[in-house]
Tab-separated table of C-alpha atoms in Angstrom:
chain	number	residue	atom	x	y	z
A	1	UNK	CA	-77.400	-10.426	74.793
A	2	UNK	CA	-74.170	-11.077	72.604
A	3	UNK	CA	-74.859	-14.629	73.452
A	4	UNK	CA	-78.134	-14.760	72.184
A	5	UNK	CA	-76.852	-13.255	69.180
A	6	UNK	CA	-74.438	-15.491	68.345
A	7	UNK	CA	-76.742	-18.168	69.080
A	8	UNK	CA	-78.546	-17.149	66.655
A	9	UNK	CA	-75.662	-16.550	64.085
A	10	UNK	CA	-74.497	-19.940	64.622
A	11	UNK	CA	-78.355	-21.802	63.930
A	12	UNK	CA	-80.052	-19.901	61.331
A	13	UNK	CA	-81.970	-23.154	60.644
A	14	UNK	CA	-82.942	-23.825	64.079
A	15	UNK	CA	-84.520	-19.951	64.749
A	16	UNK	CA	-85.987	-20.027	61.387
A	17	UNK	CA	-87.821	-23.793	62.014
A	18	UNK	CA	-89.113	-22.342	65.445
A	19	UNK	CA	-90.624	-18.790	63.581
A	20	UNK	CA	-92.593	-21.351	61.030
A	21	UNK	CA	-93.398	-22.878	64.095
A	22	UNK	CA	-95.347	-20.600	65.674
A	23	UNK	CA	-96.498	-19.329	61.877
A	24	UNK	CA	-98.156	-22.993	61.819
A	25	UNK	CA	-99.682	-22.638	65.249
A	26	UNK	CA	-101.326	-19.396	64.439
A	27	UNK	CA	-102.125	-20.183	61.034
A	28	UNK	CA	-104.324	-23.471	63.229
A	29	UNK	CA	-105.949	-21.431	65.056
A	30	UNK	CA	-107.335	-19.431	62.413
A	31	UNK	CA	-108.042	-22.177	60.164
A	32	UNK	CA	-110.021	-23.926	63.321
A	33	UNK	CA	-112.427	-20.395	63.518
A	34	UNK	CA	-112.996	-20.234	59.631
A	35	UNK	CA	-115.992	-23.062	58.572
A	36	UNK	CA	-115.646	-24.614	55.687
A	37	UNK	CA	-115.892	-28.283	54.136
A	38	UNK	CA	-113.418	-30.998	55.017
A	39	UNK	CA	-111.749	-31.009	51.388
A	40	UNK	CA	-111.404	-27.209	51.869
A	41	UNK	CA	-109.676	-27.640	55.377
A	42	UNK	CA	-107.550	-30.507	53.525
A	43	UNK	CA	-105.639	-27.989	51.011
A	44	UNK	CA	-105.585	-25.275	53.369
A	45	UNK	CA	-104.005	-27.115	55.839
A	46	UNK	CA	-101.457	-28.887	53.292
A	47	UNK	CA	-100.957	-25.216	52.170
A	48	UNK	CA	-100.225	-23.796	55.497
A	49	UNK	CA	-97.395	-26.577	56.204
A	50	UNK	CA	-96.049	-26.147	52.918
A	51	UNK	CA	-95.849	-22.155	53.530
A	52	UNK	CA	-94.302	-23.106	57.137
A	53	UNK	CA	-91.515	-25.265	55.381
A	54	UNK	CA	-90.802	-21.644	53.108
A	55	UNK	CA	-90.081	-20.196	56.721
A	56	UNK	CA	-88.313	-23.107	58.145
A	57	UNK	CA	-85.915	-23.791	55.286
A	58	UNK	CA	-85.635	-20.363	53.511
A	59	UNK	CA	-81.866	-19.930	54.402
A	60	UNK	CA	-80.769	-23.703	53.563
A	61	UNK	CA	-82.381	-23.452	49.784
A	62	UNK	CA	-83.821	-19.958	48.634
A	63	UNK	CA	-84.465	-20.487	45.085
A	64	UNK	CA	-85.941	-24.076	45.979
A	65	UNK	CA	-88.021	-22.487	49.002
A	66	UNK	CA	-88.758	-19.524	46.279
A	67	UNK	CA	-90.730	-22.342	44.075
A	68	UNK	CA	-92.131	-23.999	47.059
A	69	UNK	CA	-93.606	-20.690	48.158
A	70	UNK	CA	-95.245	-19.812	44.094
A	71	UNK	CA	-96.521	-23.789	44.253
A	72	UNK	CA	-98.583	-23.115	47.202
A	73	UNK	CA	-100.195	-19.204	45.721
A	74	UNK	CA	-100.908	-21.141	42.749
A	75	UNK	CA	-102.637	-24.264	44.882
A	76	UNK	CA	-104.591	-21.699	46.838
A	77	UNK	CA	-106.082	-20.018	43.129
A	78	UNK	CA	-106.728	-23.639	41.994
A	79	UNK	CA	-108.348	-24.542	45.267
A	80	UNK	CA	-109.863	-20.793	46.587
A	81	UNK	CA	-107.577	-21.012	49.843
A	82	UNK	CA	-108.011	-17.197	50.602
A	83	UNK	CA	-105.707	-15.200	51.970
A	84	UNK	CA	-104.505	-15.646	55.521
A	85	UNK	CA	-101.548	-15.025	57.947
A	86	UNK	CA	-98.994	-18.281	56.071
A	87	UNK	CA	-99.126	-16.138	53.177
A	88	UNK	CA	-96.634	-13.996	55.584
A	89	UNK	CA	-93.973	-16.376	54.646
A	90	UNK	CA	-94.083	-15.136	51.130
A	91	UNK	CA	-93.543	-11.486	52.473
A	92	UNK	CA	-90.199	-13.215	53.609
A	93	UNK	CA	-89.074	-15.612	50.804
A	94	UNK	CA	-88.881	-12.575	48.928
A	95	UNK	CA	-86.388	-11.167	51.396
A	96	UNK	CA	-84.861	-13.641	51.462
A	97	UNK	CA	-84.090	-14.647	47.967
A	98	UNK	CA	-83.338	-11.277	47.128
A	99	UNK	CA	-80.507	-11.228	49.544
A	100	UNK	CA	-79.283	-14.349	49.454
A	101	UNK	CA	-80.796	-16.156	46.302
A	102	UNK	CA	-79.704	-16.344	42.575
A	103	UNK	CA	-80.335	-13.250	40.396
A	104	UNK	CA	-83.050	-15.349	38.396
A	105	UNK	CA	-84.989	-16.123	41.785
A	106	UNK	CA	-84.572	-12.668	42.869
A	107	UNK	CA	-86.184	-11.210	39.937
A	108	UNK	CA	-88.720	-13.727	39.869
A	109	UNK	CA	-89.423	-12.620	43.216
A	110	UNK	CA	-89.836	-8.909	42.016
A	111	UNK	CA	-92.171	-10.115	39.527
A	112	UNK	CA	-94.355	-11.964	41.865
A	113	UNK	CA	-94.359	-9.337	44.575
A	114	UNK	CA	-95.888	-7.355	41.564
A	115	UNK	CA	-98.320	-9.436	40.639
A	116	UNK	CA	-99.662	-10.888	43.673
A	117	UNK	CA	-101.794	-8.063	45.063
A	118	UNK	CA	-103.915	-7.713	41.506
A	119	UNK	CA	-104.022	-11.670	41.266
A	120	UNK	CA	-105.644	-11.910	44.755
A	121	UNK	CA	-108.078	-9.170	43.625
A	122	UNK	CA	-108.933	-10.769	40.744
A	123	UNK	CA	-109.564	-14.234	42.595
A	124	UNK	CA	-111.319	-12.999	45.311
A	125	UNK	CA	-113.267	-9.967	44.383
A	126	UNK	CA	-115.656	-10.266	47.141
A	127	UNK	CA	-112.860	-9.607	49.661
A	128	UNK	CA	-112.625	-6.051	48.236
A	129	UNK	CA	-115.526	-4.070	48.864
A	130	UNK	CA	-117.007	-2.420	46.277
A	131	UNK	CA	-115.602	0.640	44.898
A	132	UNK	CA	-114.513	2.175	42.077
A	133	UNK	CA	-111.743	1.192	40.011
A	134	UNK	CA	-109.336	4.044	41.221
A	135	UNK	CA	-109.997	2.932	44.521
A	136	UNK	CA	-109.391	-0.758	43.424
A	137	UNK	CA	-106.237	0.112	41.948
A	138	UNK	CA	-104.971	1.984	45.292
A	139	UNK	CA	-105.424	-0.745	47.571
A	140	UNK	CA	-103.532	-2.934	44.943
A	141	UNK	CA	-100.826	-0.761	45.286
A	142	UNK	CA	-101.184	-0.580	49.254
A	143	UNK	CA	-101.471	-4.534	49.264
A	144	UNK	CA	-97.953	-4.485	46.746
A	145	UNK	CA	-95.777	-2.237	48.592
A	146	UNK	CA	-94.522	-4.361	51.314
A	147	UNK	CA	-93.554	-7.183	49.324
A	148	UNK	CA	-91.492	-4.475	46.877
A	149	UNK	CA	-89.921	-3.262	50.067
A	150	UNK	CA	-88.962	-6.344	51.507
A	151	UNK	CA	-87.232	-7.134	47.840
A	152	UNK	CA	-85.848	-3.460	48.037
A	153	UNK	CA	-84.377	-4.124	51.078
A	154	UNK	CA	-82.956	-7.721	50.486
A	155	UNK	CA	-81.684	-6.565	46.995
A	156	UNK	CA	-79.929	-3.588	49.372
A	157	UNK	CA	-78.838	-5.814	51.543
A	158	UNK	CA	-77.268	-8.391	48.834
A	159	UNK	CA	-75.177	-5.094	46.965
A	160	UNK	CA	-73.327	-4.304	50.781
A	161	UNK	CA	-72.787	-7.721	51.640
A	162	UNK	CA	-70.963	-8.004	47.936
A	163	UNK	CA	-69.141	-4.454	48.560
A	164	UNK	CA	-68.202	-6.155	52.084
A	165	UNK	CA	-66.652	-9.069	50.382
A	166	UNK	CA	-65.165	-7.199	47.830
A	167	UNK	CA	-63.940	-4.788	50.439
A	168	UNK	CA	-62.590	-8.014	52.480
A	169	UNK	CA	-60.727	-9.800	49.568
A	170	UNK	CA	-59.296	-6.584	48.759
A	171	UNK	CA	-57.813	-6.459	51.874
A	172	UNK	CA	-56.415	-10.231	51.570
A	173	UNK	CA	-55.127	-9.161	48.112
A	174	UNK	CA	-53.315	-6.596	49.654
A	175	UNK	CA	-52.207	-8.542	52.022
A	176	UNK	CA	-50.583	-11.024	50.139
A	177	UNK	CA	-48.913	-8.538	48.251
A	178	UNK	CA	-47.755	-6.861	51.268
A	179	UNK	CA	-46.083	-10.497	52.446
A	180	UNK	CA	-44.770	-10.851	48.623
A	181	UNK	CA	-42.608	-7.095	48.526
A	182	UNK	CA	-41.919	-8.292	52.198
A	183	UNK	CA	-40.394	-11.234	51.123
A	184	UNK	CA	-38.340	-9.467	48.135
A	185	UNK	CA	-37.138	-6.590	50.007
A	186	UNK	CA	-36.064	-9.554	52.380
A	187	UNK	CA	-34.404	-11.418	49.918
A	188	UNK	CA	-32.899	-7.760	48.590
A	189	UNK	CA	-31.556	-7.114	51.588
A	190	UNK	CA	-29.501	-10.311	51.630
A	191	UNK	CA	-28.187	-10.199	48.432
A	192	UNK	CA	-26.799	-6.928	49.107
A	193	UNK	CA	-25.248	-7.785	52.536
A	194	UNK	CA	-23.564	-10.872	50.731
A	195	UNK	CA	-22.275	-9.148	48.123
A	196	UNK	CA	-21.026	-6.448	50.548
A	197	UNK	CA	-19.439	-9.489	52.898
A	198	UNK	CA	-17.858	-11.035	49.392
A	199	UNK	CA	-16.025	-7.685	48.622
A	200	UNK	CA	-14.764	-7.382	52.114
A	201	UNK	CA	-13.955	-10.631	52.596
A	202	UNK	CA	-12.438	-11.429	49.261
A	203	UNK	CA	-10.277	-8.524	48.646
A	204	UNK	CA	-9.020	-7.668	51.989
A	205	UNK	CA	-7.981	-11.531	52.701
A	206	UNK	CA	-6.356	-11.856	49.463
A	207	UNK	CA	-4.295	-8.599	50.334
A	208	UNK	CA	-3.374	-10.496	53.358
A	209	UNK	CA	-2.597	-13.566	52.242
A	210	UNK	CA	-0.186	-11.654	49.250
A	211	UNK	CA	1.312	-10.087	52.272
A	212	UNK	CA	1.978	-12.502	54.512
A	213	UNK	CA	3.669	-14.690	51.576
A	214	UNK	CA	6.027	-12.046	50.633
A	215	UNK	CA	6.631	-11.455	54.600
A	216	UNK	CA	7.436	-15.246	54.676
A	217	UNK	CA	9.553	-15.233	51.344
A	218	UNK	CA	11.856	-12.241	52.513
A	219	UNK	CA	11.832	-12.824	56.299
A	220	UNK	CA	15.495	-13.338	56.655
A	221	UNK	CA	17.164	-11.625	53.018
A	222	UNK	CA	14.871	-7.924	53.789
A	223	UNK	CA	13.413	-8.086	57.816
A	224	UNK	CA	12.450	-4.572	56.617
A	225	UNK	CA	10.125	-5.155	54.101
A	226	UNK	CA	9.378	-8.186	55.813
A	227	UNK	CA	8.164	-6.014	58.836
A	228	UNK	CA	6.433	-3.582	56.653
A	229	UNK	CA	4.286	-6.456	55.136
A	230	UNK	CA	3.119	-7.460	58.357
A	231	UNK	CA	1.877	-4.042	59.195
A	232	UNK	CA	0.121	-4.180	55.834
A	233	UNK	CA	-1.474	-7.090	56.620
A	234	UNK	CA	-1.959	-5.072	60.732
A	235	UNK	CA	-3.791	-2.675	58.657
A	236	UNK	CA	-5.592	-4.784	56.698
A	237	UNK	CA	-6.902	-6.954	58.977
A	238	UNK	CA	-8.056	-3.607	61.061
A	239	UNK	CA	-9.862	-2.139	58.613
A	240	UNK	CA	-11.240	-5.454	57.345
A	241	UNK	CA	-12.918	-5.790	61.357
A	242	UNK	CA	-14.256	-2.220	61.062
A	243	UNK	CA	-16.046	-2.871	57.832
A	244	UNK	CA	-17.296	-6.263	59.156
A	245	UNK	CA	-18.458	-4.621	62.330
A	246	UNK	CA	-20.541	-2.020	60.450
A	247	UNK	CA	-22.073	-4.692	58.427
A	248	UNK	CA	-22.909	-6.645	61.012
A	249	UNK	CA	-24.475	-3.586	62.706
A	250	UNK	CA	-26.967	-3.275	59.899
A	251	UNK	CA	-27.721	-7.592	60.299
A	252	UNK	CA	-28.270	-6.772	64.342
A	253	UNK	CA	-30.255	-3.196	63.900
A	254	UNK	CA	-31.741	-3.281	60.255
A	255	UNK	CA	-31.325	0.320	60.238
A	256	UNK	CA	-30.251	-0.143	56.219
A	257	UNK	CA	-33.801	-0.854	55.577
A	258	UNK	CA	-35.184	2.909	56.861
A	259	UNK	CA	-32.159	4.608	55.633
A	260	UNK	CA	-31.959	2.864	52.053
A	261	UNK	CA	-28.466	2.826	53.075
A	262	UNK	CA	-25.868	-0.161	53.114
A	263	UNK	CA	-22.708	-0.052	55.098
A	264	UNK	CA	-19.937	-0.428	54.560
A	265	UNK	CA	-20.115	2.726	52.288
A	266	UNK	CA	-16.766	3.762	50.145
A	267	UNK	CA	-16.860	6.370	47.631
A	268	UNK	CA	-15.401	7.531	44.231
A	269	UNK	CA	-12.430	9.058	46.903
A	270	UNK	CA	-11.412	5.852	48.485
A	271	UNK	CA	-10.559	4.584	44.853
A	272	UNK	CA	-6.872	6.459	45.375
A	273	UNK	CA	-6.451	4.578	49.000
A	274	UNK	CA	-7.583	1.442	47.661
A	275	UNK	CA	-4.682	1.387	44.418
A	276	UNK	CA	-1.968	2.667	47.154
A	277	UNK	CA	-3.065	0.045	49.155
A	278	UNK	CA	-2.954	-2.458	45.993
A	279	UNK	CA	0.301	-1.077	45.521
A	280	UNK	CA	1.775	-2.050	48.390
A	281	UNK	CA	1.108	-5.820	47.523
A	282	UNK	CA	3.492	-5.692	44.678
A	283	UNK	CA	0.646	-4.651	41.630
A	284	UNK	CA	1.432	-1.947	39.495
A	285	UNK	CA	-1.407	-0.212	39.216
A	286	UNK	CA	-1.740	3.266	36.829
A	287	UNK	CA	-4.592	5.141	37.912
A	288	UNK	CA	-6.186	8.305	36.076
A	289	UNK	CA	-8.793	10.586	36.108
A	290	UNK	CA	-10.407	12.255	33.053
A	291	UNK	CA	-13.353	14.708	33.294
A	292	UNK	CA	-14.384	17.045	35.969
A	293	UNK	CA	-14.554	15.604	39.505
A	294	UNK	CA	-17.976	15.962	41.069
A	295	UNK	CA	-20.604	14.583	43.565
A	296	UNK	CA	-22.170	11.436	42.792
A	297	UNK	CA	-25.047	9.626	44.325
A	298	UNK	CA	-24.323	7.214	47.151
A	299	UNK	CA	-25.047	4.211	44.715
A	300	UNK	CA	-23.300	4.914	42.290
A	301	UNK	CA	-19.996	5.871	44.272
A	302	UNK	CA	-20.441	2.783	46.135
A	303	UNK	CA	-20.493	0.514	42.896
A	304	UNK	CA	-17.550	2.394	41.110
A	305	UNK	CA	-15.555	1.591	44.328
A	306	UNK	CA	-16.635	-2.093	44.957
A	307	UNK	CA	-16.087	-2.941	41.019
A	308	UNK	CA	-12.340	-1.429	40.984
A	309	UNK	CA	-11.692	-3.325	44.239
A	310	UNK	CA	-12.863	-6.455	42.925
A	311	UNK	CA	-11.296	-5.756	39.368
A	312	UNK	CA	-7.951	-5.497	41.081
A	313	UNK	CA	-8.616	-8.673	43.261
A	314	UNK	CA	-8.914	-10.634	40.307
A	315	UNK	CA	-5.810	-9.275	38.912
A	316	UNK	CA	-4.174	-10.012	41.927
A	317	UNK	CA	-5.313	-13.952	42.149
A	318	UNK	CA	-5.238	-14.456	37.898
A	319	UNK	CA	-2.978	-12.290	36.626
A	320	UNK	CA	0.282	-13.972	37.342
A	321	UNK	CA	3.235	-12.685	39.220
A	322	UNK	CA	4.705	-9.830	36.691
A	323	UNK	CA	0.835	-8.435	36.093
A	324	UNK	CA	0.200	-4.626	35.658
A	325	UNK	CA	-3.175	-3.310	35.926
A	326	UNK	CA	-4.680	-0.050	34.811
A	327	UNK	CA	-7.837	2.183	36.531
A	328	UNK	CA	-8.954	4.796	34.399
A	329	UNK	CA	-11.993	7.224	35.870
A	330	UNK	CA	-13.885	8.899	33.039
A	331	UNK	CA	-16.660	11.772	34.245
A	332	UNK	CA	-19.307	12.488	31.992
A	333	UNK	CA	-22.196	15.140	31.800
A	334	UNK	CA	-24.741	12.300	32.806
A	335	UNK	CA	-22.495	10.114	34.255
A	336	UNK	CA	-19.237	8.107	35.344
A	337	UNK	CA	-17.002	5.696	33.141
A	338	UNK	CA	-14.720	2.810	34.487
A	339	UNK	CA	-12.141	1.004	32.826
A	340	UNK	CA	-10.100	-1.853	34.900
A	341	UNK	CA	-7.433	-3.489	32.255
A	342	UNK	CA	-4.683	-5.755	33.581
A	343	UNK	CA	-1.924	-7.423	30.402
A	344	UNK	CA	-1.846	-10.593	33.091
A	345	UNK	CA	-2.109	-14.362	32.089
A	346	UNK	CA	-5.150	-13.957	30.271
A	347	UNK	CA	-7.222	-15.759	32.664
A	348	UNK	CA	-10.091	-17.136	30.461
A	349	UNK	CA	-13.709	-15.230	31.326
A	350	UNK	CA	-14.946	-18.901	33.140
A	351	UNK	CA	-12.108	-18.044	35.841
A	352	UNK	CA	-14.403	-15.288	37.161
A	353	UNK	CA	-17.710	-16.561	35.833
A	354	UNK	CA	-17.981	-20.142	36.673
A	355	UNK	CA	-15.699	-19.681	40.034
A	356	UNK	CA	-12.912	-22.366	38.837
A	357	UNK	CA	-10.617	-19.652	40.008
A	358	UNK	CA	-12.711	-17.642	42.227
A	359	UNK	CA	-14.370	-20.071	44.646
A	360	UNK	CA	-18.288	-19.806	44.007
A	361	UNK	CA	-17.436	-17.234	41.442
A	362	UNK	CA	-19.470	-14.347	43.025
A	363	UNK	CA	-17.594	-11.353	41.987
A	364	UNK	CA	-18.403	-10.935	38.487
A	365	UNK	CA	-22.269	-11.788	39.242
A	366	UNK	CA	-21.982	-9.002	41.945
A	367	UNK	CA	-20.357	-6.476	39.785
A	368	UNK	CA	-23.493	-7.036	37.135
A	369	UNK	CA	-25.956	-7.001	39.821
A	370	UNK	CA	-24.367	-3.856	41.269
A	371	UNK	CA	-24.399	-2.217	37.732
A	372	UNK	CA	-28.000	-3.212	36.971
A	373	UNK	CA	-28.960	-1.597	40.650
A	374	UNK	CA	-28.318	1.899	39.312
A	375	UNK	CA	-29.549	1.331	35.861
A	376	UNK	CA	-25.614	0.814	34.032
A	377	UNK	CA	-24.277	-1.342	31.567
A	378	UNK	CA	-21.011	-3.272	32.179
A	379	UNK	CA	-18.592	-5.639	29.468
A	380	UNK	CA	-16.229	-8.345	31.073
A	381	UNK	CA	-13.764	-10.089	28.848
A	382	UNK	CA	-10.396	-11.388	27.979
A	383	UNK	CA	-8.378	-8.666	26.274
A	384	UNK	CA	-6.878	-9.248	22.791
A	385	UNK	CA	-3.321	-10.173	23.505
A	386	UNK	CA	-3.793	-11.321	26.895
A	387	UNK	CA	-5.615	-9.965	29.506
A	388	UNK	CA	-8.610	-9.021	31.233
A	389	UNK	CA	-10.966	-6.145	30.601
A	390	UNK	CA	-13.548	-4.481	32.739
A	391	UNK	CA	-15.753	-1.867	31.292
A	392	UNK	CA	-18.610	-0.119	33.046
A	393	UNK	CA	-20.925	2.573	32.017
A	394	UNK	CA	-22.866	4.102	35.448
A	395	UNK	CA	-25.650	6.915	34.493
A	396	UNK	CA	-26.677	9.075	37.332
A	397	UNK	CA	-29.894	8.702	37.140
A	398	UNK	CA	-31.201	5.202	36.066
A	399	UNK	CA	-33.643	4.584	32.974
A	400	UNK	CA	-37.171	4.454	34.027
């Protein structure tokens, strides 16, 4: 059975030709029992083939079959060709155009399925018997009703197969849009992961490459200190693979994506560890807090902490030997204030912008992309006198 109906799906033309097929064989034989003279049996016949063709091509060309079918009602007035069973491909032009045709044919469809049934009665009284006019008027109205309900139900049928369309490219829409926040939470994802592998990378490498130099430079005058840089750098490196683990734990798992969470995941208390750790390098670093301590959300902890550890990295590769840098934490009643200064080289802003210092120059577009995240503001320049200034501004809850 599900053969036959796809069959059928698949060669609408070919079912419809054989149903005005056997529409022209019946419509024969009752042409053969009717007398009548040979021009008579002429049009009617010319008339039945040309109501077959409605049938046979209705689906192919509605509107043209539509014309076709009013051609041949107006050839049987012109030439008294009553009534007979081709006139039952009318019945389904008007189906048909009113499902599938153009909104002109389908309401010039409605208006012939009107109009027929009190045409006919007109032309050919003597089919009616005689009644009175009430009478008259209800079998015009019995004779109409099919053809309205086969344009009811085409009409019906056109309005679900639109709502199924719209329903369907709806779906697509949604679809696509689905793909495209796919595709940016993606490329989110990334971004975040590389900035989080440039602030590991970056500052914990340059702390060990600061280290290892002094280690090198004092090897034989201070073994001490030259042993207590390479347990910096021990301890560097260590904590460097734990953070690198983690992230690669999110790459492997892609648990950051259901969690909203992004390891590795410092906070406004790791600032103190980071400056000893600074320290230890050879930077002087002064670090305050002003305000009253409090909890902060994840994000914003997280960005405070990666944009003093990147401040201080800077400092560390631009500021020159004898550089001092300062960390100042300001809490506010809606949110948290940084301040990174360092009285350095003066290391022009294209250092950290452009990456002639900095390698691709990353960490300044991080910090701003870190800052916009949470909805902050941030100001990056060369201090008067010489220099570097970092100044961010992070609300706690970000401007809609």
């Amino acid at each position: 059975m599900q053969r036959l109906y796809d069959f059928i799906r698949r060669h609408p033309t070919g079912v419809d030709s054989f149903w005005a097929v056997f529409l022209l064989g019946l419509s024969g034989l009752s042409m053969v029992a009717h007398a009548g003279s040979p021009g008579e049996r002429l049009a009617a016949l010319l008339i039945i083939v040309g109501l077959c063709t409605v049938v046979a091509l209705r689906r192919r060309a509605p509107e043209k079959m539509l014309l076709l079918a009013v051609a041949m009602g107006v050839a049987q007035l012109v030439f008294g060709v009553g009534p007979g069973i081709a006139n039952f491909a009318m019945l389904v032009i008007v189906f048909t155009v009113a499902t599938l045709g153009e909104r002109w044919a389908s309401r010039l469809a409605l208006v012939c399925s009107l109009s027929a049934a009190g045409v006919s009665q007109l032309r050919w009284p003597q089919d009616v018997p005689q009644t009175s006019w009430p009478q008259q008027v209800f079998i015009g109205v019995v004779m109409t009703v099919p053809f309205v309900l086969a344009w009811v139900l085409g009409d019906s049928m056109r309005t679900r197969r639109a709502y199924f369309s719209q329903l369907e490219e709806r779906a697509a829409r949604l679809e696509r849009e689905r793909e495209a926040q796919s595709k940016v939470a993606v490329a989110a994802e990334r971004a975040r992961i590389a900035r989080e592998l440039h602030d590991v990378v970056a500052h914990n490498v340059s702390v060990m490459v600061v280290q290892a130099d002094g280690a090198a430079y004092v090897m034989d005058a201070a073994p001490d200190q030259a042993r207590q840089a390479l347990e910096t750098i021990s301890s560097t490196g260590r904590q460097a693979l734990a953070e690198m683990r983690r992230l690669l734990g999110v790459l492997r798992t892609g648990d950051s994506q259901e969690s909203g969470e992004y390891v590795p995941q410092p906070d406004v208390e790791q600032i103190e560890d980071l400056i000893e750790q600074v320290r230890q390098t050879g930077l002087a670093v002064d670090f305050k807090i002003e305000g009253t301590p409090r909890p902060l959300p994840s994000g914003v902890e997280l960005t405070a902490y990666r944009i003093v550890q990147e401040a201080l990295t800077n400092t560390r590769k631009h500021g020159g030997p004898d550089a001092g840098a300062s960390v100042r934490l300001v809490y506010f009643d809606d949110g948290l204030g940084l301040l990174v200064e360092d009285d350095g080289r003066g290391a022009a802003h294209e250092l950290y912008e452009d990456g002639g210092a900095d390698g691709a120059g990353h960490g300044m577009i991080g910090m701003r992309e870190r800052v916009g995240m949470v909805g902050g503001t941030l100001d990056a320049g060369p201090r008067p006198g010489g220099g570097f200034r970092i100044s961010a501004l992070l609300p706690l809850k970000p401007a809609h």
